[in-house]
Short mmCIF file of C-alpha atoms in Angstrom, two decimals:
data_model
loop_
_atom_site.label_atom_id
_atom_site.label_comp_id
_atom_site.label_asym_id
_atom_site.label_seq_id
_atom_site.Cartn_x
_atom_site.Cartn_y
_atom_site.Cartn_z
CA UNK A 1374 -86.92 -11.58 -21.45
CA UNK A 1375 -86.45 -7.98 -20.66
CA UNK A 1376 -89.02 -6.58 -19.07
CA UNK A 1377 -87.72 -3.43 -16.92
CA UNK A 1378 -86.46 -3.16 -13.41
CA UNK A 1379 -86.73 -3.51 -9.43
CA UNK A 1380 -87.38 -0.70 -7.30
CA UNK A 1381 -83.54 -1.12 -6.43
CA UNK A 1382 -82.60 -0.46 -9.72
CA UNK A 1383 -81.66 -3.88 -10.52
CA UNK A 1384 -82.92 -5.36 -14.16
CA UNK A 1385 -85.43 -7.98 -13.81
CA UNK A 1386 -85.37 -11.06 -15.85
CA UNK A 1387 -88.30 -13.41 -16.65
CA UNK A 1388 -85.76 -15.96 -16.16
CA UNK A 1389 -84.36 -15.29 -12.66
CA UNK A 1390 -85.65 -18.08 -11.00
CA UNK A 1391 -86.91 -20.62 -14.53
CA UNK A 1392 -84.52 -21.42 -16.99
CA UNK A 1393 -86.96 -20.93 -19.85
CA UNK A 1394 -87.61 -17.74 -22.30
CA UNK A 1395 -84.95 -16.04 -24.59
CA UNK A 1396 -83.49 -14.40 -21.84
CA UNK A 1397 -80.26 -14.68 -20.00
CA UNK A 1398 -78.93 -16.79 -17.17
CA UNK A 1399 -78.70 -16.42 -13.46
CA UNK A 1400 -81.32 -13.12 -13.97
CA UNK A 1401 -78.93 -11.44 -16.07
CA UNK A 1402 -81.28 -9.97 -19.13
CA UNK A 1403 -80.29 -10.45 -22.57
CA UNK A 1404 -79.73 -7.95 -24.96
CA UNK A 1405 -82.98 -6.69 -26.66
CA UNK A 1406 -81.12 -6.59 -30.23
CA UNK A 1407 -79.64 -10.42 -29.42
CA UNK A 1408 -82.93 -11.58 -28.97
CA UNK A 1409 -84.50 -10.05 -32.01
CA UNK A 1410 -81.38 -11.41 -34.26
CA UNK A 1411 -81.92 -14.63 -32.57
CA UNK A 1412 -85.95 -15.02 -33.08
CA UNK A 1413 -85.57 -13.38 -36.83
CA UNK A 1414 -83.86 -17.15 -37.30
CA UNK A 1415 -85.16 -19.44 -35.52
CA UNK A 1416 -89.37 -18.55 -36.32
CA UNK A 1417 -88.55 -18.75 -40.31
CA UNK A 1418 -86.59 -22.46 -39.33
CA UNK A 1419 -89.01 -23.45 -37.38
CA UNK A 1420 -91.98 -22.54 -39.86
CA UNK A 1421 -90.06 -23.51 -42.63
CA UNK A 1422 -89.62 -26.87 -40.50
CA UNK A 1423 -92.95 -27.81 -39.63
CA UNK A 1424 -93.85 -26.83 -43.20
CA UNK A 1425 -91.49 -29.22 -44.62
CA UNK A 1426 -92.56 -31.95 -42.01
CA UNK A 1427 -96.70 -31.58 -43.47
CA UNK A 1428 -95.80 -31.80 -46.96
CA UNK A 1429 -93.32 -34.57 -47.16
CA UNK A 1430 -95.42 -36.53 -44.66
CA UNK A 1431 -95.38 -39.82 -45.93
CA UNK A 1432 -99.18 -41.17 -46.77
CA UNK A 1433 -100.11 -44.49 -44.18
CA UNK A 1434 -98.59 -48.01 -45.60
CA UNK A 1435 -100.92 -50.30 -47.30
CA UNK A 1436 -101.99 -53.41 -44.98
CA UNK A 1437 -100.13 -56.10 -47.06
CA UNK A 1438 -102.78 -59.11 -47.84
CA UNK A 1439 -102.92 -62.18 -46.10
CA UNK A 1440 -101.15 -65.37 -48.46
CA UNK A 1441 -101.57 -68.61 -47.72
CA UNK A 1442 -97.64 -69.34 -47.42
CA UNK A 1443 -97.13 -66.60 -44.97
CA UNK A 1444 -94.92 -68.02 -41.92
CA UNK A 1445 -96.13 -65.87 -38.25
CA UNK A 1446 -93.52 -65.67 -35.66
CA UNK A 1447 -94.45 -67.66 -32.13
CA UNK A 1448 -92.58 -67.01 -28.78
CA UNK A 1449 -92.24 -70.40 -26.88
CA UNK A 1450 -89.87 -71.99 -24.04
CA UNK A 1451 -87.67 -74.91 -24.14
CA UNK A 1452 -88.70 -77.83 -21.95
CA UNK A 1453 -86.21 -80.40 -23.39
CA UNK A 1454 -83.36 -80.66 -25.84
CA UNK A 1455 -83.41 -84.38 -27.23
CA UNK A 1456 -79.36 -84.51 -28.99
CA UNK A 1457 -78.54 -87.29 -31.47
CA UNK A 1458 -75.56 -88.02 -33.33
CA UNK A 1459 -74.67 -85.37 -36.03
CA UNK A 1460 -74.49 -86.46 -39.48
CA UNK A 1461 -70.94 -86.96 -41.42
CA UNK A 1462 -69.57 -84.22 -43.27
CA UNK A 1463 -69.58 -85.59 -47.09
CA UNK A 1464 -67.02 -84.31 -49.49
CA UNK A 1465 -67.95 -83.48 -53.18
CA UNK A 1466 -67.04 -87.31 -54.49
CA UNK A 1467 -69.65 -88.29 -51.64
CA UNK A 1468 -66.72 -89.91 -49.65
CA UNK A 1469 -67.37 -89.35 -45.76
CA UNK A 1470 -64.90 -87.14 -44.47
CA UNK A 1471 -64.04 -86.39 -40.50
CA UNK A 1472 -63.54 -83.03 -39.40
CA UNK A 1473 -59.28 -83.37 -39.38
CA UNK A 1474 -59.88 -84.31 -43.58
CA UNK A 1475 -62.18 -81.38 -43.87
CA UNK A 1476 -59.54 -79.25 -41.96
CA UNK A 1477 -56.16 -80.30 -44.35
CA UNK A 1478 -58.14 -80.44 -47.58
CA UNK A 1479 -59.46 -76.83 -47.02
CA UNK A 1480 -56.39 -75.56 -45.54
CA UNK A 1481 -58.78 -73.50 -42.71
CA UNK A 1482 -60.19 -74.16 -39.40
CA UNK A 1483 -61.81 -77.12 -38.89
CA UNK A 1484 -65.54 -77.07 -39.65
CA UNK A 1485 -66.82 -79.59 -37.39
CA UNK A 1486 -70.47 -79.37 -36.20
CA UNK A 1487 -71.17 -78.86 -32.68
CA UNK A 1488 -72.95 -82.13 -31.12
CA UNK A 1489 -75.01 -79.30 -29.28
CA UNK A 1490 -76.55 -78.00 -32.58
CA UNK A 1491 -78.04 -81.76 -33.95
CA UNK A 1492 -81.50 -82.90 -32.18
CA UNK A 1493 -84.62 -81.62 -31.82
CA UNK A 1494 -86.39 -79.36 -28.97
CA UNK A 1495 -89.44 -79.62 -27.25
CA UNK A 1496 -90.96 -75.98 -27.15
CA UNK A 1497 -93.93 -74.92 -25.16
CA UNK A 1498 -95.85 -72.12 -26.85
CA UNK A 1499 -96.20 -69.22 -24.73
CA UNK A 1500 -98.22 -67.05 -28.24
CA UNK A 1501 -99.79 -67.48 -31.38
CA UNK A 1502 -103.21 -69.54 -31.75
CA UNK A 1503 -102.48 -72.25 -29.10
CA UNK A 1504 -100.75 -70.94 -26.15
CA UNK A 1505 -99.81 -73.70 -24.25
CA UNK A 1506 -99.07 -76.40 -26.74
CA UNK A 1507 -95.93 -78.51 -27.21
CA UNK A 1508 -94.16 -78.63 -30.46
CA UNK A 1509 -91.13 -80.56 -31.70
CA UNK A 1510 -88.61 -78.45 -33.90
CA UNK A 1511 -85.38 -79.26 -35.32
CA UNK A 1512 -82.32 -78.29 -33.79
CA UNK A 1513 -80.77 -75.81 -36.48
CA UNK A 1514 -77.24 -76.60 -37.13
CA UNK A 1515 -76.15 -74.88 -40.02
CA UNK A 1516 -72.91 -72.42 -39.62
CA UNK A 1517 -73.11 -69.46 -37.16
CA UNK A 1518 -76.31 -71.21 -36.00
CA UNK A 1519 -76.62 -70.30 -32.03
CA UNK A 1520 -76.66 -73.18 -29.23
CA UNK A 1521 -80.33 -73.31 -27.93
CA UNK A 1522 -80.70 -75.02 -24.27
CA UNK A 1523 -83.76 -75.75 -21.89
CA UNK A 1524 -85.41 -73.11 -20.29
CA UNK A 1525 -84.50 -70.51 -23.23
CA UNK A 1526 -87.33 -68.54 -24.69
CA UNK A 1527 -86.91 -68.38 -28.35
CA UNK A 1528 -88.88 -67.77 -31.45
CA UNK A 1529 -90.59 -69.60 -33.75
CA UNK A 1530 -91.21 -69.25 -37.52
CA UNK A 1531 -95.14 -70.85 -38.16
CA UNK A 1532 -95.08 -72.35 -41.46
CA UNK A 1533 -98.51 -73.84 -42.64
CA UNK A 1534 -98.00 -77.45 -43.75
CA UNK A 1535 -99.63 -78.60 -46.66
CA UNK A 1536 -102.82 -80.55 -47.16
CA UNK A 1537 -103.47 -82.24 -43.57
CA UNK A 1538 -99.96 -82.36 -42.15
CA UNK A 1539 -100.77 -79.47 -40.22
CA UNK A 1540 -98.31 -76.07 -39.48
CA UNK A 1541 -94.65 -76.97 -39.31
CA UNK A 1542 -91.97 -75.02 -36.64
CA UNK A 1543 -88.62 -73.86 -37.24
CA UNK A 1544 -86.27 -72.61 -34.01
CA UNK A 1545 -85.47 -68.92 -35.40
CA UNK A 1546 -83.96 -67.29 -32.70
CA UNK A 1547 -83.45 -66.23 -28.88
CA UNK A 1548 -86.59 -63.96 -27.70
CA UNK A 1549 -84.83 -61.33 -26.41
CA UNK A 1550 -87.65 -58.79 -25.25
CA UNK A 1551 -87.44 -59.57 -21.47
CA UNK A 1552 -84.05 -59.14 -21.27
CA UNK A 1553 -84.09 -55.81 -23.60
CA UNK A 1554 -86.76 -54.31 -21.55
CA UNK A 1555 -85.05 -54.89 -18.61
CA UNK A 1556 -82.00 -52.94 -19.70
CA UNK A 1557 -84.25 -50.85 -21.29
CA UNK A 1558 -85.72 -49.64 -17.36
CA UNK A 1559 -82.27 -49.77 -16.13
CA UNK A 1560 -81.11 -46.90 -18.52
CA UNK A 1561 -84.23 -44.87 -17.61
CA UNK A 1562 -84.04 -45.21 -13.98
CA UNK A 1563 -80.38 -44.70 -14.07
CA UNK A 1564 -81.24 -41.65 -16.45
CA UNK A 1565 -83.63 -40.12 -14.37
CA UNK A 1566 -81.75 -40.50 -10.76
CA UNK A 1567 -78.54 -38.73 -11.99
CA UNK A 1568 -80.56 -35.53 -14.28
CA UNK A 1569 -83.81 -35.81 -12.70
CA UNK A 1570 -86.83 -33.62 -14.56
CA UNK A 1571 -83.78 -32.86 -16.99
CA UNK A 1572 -83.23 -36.69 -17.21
CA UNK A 1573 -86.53 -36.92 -17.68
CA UNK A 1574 -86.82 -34.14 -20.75
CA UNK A 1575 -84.16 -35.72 -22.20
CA UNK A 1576 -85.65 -39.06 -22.22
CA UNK A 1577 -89.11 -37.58 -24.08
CA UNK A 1578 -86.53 -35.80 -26.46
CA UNK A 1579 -84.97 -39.41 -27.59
CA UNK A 1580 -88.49 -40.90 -28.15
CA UNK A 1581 -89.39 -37.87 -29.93
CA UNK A 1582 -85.67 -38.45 -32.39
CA UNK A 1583 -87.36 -42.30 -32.35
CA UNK A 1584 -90.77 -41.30 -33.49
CA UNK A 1585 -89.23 -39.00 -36.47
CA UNK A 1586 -86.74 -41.65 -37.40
CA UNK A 1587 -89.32 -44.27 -37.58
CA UNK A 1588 -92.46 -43.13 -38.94
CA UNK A 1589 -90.94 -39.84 -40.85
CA UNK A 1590 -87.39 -40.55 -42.49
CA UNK A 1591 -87.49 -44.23 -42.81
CA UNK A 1592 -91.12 -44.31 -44.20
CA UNK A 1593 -90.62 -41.21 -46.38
CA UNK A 1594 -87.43 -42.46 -48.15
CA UNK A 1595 -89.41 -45.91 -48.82
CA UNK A 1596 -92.31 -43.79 -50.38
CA UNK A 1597 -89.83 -42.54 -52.76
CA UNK A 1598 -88.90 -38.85 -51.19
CA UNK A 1599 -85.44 -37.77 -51.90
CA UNK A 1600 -83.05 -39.20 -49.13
CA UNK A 1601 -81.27 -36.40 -48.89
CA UNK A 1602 -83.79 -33.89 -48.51
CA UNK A 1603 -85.78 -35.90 -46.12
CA UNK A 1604 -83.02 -36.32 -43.85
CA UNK A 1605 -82.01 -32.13 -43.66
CA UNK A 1606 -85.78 -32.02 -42.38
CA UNK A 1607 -85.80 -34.66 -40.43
CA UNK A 1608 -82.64 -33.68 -38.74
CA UNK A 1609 -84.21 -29.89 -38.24
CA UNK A 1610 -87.03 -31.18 -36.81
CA UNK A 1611 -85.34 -33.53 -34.49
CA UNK A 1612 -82.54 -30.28 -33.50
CA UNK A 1613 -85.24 -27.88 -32.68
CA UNK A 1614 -87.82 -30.44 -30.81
CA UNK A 1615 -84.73 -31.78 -29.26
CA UNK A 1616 -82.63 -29.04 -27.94
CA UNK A 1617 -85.73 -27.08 -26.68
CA UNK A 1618 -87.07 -29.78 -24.84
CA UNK A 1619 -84.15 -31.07 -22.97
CA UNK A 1620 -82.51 -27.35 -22.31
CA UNK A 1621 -85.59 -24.74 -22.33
CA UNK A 1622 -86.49 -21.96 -24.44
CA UNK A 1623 -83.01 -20.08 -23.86
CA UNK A 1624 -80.64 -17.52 -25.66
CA UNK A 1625 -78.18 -20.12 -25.00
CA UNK A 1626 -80.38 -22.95 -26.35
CA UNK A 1627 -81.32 -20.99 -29.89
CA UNK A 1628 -77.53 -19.92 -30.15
CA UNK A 1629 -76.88 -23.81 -30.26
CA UNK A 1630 -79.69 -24.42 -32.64
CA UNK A 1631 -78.18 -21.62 -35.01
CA UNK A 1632 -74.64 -23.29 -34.70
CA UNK A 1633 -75.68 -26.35 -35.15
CA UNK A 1634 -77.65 -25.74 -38.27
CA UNK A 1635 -75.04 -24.12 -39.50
CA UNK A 1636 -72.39 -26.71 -38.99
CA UNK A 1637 -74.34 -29.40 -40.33
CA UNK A 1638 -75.21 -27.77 -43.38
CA UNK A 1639 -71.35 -27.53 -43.61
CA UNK A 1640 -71.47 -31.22 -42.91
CA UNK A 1641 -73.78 -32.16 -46.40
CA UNK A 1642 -71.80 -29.92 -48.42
CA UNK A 1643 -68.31 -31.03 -47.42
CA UNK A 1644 -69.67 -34.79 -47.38
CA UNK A 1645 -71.28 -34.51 -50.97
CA UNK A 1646 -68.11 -33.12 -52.51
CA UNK A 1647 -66.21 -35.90 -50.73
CA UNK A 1648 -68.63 -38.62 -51.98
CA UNK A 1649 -68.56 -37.29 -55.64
CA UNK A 1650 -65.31 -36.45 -55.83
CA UNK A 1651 -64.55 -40.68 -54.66
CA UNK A 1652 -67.35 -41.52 -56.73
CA UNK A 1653 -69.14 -43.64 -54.40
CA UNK A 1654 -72.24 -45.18 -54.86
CA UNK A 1655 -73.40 -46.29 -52.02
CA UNK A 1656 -74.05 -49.40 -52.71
CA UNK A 1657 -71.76 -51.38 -50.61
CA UNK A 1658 -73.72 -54.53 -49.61
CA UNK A 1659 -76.68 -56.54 -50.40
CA UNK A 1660 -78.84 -54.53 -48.26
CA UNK A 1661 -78.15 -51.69 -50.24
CA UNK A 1662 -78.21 -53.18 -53.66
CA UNK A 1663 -81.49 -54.87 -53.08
CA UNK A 1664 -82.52 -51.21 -51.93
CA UNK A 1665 -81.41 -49.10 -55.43
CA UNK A 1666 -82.65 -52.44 -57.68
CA UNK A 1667 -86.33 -53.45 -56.24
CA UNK A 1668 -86.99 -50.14 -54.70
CA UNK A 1669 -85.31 -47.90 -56.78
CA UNK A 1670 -84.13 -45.44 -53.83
CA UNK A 1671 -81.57 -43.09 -54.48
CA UNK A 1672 -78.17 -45.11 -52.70
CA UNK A 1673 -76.31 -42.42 -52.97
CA UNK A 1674 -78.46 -39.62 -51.73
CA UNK A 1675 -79.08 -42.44 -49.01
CA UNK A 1676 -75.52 -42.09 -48.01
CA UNK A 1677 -75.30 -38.64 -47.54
CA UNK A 1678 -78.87 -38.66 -45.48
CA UNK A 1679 -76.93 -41.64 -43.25
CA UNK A 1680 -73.95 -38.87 -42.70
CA UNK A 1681 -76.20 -36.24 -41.68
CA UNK A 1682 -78.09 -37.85 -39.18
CA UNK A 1683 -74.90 -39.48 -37.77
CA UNK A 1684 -73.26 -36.33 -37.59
CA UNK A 1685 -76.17 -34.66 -35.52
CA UNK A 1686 -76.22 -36.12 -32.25
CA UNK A 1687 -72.48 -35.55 -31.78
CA UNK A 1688 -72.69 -31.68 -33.37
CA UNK A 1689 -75.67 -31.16 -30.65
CA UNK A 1690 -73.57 -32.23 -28.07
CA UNK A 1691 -70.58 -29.83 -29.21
CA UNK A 1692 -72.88 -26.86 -29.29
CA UNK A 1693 -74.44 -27.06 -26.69
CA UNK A 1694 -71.64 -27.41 -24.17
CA UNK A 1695 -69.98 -23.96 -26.39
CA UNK A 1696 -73.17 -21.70 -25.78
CA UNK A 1697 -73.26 -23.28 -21.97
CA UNK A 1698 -69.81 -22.70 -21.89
CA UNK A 1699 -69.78 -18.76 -23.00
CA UNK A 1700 -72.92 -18.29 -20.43
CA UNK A 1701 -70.96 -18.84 -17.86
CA UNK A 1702 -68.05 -17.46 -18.42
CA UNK A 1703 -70.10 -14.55 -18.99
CA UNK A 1704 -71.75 -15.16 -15.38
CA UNK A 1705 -68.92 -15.57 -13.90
CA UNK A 1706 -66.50 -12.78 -15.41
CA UNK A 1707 -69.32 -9.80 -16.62
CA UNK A 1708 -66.30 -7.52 -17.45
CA UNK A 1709 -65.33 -10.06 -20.10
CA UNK A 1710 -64.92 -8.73 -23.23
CA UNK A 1711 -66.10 -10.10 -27.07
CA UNK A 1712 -62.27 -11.18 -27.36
CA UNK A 1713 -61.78 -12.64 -23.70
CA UNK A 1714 -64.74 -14.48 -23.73
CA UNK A 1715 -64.21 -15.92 -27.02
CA UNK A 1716 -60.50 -17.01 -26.15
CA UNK A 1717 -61.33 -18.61 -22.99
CA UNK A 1718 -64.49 -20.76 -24.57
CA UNK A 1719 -62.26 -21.87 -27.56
CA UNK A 1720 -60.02 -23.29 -24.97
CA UNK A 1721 -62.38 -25.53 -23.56
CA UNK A 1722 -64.04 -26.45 -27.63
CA UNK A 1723 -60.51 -27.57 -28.39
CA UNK A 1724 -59.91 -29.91 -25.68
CA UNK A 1725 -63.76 -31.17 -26.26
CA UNK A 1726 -63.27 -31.33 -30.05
CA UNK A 1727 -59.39 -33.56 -29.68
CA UNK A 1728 -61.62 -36.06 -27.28
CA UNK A 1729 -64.84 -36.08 -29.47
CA UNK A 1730 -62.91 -36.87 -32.81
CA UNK A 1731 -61.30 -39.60 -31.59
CA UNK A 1732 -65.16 -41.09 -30.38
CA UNK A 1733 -65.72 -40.13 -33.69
CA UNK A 1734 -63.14 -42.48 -35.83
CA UNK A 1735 -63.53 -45.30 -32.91
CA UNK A 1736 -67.23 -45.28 -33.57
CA UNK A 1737 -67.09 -46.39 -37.03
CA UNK A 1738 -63.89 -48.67 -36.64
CA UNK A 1739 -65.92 -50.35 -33.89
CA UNK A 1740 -68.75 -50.64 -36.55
CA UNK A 1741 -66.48 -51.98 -39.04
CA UNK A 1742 -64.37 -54.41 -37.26
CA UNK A 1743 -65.89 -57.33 -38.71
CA UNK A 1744 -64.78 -56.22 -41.91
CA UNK A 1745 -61.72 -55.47 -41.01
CA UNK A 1746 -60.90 -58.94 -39.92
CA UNK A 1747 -61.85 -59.89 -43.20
CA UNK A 1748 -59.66 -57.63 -44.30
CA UNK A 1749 -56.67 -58.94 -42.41
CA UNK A 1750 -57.23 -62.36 -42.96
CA UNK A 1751 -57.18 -61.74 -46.69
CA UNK A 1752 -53.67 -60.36 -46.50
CA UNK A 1753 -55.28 -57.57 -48.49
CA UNK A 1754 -51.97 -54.45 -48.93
CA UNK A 1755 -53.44 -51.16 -46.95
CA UNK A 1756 -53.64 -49.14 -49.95
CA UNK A 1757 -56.53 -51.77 -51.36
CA UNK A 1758 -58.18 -51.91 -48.03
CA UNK A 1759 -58.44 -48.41 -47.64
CA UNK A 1760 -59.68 -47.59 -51.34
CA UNK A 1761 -62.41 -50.32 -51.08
CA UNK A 1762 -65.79 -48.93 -51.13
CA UNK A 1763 -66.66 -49.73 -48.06
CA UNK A 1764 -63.58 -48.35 -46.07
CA UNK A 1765 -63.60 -45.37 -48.40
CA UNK A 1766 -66.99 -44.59 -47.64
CA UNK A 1767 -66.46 -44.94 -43.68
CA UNK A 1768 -63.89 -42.67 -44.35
CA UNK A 1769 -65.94 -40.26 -45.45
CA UNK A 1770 -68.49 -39.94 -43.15
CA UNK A 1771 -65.50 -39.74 -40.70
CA UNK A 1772 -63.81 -36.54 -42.23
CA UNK A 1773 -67.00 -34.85 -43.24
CA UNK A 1774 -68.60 -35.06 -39.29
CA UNK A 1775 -64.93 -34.66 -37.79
CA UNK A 1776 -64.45 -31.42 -40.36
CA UNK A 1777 -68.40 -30.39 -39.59
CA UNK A 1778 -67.54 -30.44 -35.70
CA UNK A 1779 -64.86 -28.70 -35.86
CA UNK A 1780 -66.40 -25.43 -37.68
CA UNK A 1781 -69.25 -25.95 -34.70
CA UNK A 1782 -66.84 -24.89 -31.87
CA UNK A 1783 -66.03 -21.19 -33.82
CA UNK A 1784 -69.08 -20.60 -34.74
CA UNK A 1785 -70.92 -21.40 -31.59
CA UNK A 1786 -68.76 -19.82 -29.72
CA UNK A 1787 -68.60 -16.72 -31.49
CA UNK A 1788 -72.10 -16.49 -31.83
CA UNK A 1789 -73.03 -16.78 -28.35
CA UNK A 1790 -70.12 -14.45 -27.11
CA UNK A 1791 -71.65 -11.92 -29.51
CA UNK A 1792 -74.83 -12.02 -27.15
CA UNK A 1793 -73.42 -12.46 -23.92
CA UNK A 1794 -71.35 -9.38 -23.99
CA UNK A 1795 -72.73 -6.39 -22.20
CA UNK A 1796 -72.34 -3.24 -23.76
CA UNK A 1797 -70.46 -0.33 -21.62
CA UNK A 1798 -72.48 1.67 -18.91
CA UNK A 1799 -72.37 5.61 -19.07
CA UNK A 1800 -71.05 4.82 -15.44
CA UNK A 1801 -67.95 2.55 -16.15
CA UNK A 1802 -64.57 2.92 -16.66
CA UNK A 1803 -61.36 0.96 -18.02
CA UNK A 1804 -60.24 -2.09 -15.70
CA UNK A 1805 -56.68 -2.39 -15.36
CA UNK A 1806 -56.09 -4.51 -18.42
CA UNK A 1807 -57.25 -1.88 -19.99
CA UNK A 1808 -59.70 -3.68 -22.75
CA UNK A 1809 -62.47 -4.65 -19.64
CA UNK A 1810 -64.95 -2.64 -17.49
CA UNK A 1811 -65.66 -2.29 -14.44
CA UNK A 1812 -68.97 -0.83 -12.80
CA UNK A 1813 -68.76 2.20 -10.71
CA UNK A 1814 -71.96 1.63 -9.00
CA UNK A 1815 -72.68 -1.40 -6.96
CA UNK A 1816 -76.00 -2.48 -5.50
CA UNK A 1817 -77.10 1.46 -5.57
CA UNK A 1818 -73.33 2.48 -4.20
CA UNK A 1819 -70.33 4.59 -5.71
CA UNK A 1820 -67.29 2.21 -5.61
CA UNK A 1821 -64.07 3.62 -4.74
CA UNK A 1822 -61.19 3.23 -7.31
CA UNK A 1823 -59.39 1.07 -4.95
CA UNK A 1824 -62.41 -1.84 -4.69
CA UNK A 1825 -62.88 -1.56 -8.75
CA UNK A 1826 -59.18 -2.04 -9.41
CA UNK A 1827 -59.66 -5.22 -6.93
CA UNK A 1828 -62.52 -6.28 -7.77
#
C-alpha cells in the first residue's frame, strides 16, 4: 500500500520486505487508482461470497437409524489361505463344461477361474466388537474379484446371522489406509521441502478446496440446491480462500482472482450452450440415473457444476502465472509500456496455454480409457463413438475449459498490465524506441543523456 516516502525521496511500500497487502512487488507501490478499481471488485465478491456460502448452507444430515440387517465394515489380517478345488463351469443344459468349451462356444477369452480365488481365509480381526478374534470367510471368486494372500489386511462386511447362527463375514476388499497415508505424508513432506511456508499455505489451501467440496457442494446438491448454482459459489469461495492463502493479499493475487472469475463465468456460459445445443442429459451411467430417479437432482445442472469445478484448478493455475508473469516483467523492465508489457506476457500465456490444453484433453482421455476399450473392441465406426453420450459429453467439458483458458491468458494479462504500468514523471523523457521512458533522476541524481540512452 502507498503510504508516502523516505527521506531520500524514494516511495515506500508496505510491501518492501512482506509479500502481503494490495501493493506492488519488490517495494515498488501500486497505483492508488489500481488499487481502488481492484478492491471496488473483489469486497462486493467476497461479501456477495460469504453471503451465498450462509444461506445455501446445507442444514446437518439426519443420523440414519440403526436396522437390524445393517452389515458394519471390520478391518482384519490374513493368517492363512486354505485353497480347494474350484467348482466346474456348468453350461445352460447343466452339462459340465472346461474352460477351452467355455472359450469356443463364446467365441471370447477364456473364462476360467483362478485356483487362487476358491477357498476360504482365516482372518484375524484387528476392529469391530472383538478385536482379536479369528473368523473363516469365503474366498470370493466371482469375475474381477481380487487375489487375497496371507498377511494382507483387508475388510470385512459384518452381516448378522439369523436366529443363533451368529454374524456371518464376507472378504470385501484390500484395507488400503496404511498404505494411503503413507503416500499421503510423502506428498506433504515432499510438498513442504521444495515450497516451504508457501508449501505449507498451499497445503491448508487444498484442505480448505476439501472441506468446501465435502461438506458444502456435495451435501448441498443432495439437500436439493440447484447444482449449478451451488457449484459458481462453491468455486468462488474456494478461488478467493485459495488464491489468498497460498499467494498473499497482493495486486497481483486480486488481478488473478478478477481473471479468473471472469474466465470461468465464460466457462458456464460457453459449456451450457454446448450442453443444450447437444442436448445432453447427463445421465450417462447408473450412478447418474439412480441420482435424477431416487433423488431427483437436477443431472444436467449436475453436469455443468462437474465442468466448473474441473475447469477451476487449471484456470487458477493459468492466472496466476499471467499476473506473476506481468509483475515481473514490470520489475524487471519499469520503462515498459501498456503495449510492451502486454506483448511480452502473451508470449509466455501462449506457450503455457499450447502445453496446458493438451493436459487438458489427456486428462479426460486418461479418465475415459476404459471406455474407450470398450469402444474398440466393439468395432464401433468413429462417428458413433464420438456422438455417444458419454464421449460427447467429455467432449464438452474439454472445449468449454480449453475455450475458458484460453480467454484467461488476455484477460489476465491485460488486466494486470493495466496496473503495473507507471504513469510518466514530470521528469522523464522519450527512450530511444521512442514509445518508453526513461527517468532523468536516479537515486537523487540528474542522469546524463548518454547513461539514459544506455540504460
Amino acid at each position: 500500500m502507498y503510504l508516502g516516502t523516505h527521506d531520500e525521496g524514494e516511495p515506500f511500500n508496505m510491501g518492501a520486505h512482506h509479500d502481503h497487502g494490495l501493493a506492488g512487488h519488490r517495494g515498488e507501490p501500486a497505483s492508488r487508482t489500481a488499487i481502488r478499481a481492484v478492491l471496488a471488485v473483489i469486497i462486493p465478491l467476497s461479501l456477495v461470497t460469504l453471503g451465498a456460502l450462509v444461506w445455501m448452507w446445507p442444514s446437518a444430515p439426519e443420523p440414519a437409524g440403526p436396522t437390524s440387517t445393517q452389515m458394519k465394515r471390520v478391518t482384519g489380517t490374513i493368517i492363512r489361505v486354505d485353497l480347494k478345488p474350484c467348482p466346474k463351469q456348468v453350461a445352460p443344459d447343466g452339462l459340465p463344461l472346461d474352460a477351452r468349451q467355455l472359450e469356443q462356444e463364446k467365441g471370447g477369452r477364456s473364462p476360467a477361474q483362478d485356483p487362487r480365488r476358491c477357498g476360504n481365509a482365516l482372518v484375524q480381526m484387528t476392529s469391530g466388537p472383538l478385536p482379536g478374534r479369528v473368523a473363516t470367510a469365503e474366498l470370493p471368486s466371482g469375475p474381477g474379484t481380487r487375489v487375497f494372500t496371507v498377511g494382507d489386511d483387508v475388510i470385512l462386511l459384518d452381516m448378522p446371522g439369523e436366529d443363533t447362527q451368529g454374524p456371518s463375514y464376507q472378504l470385501s476388499d484390500h484395507d488400503r489406509s496404511n498404505p494411503l497415508w503413507l503416500i499421503a505424508a510423502a506428498f506433504i513432506l515432499a510438498v513442504i521441502a521444495f515450497g516451504r511456508w508457501r508449501g505449507v499455505t498451499a497445503l491448508i489451501g487444498l484442505a480448505v478446496t476439501f472441506a468446501l467440496l465435502l461438506l458444502f457442494l456435495i451435501p448441498a446438491i443432495i439437500e436439493g440446491r440447484p447444482p449449478l448454482l451451488t457449484a459458481i459459489v462453491c468455486a468462488a469461495a474456494i478461488m478467493l480462500a485459495v488464491l489468498y492463502l497460498t499467494h498473499g493479499f497482493t495486486l497481483a493475487t486480486s488481478i488473478a482472482v478478477i481473471g479468473t472469475l471472469g474466465s470461468l463465468t465464460l466457462t458456464g456460459v460457453l459449456a451450457m450452450a454446448a450442453i443444450n445445443l447437444t442436448s445432453l442429459t447427463g445421465i450417462t451411467d447408473d450412478s447418474s440415473l439412480y441420482l435424477d430417479l431416487s433423488y431427483q437432482i437436477n443431472t444436467q445442472g449436475l453436469l455443468l457444476a462437474s465442468v466448473i469445478i474441473g475447469s477451476l484448478g487449471v484456470l487458477d493455475d493459468v492466472t496466476v502465472t499471467q499476473a506473476a508473469t506481468v509483475r515481473e516483467l514490470a520489475h524487471a523492465n519499469p520503462s515498459y509500456s501498456f503495449i510492451q508489457l502486454y506483448r511480452a506476457a502473451a508470449r509466455v500465456g501462449r506457450a503455457h496455454i499450447a502445453s496446458v490444453i493438451n493436459t487438458i484433453i489427456l486428462a479426460y482421455a486418461g479418465a475415459s480409457l476404459p471406455l474407450l476399450l470398450m469402444f474398440s473392441l466393439g468395432r464401433q465406426p468413429l462417428g458413433d463413438v464420438i456422438t455417444s453420450p458419454v464421449i460427447a459429453q467429455e467432449i464438452v467439458r474439454s472445449v468449454a475449459g480449453t475455450l475458458g483458458l484460453i480467454a484467461a491468458v488476455p484477460l489476465t494479462t491485460a488486466l494486470a498490465a493495466l496496473t503495473a504500468t507507471r504513469p510518466s514523471s514530470p521528469d522523464a523523457i522519450p527512450g530511444r524506441d521512442g514509445d518508453s521512458w526513461r527517468p532523468a533522476h536516479r537515486n537523487g541524481k540528474r542522469i546524463s543523456p548518454s547513461a539514459r540512452s544506455t540504460s
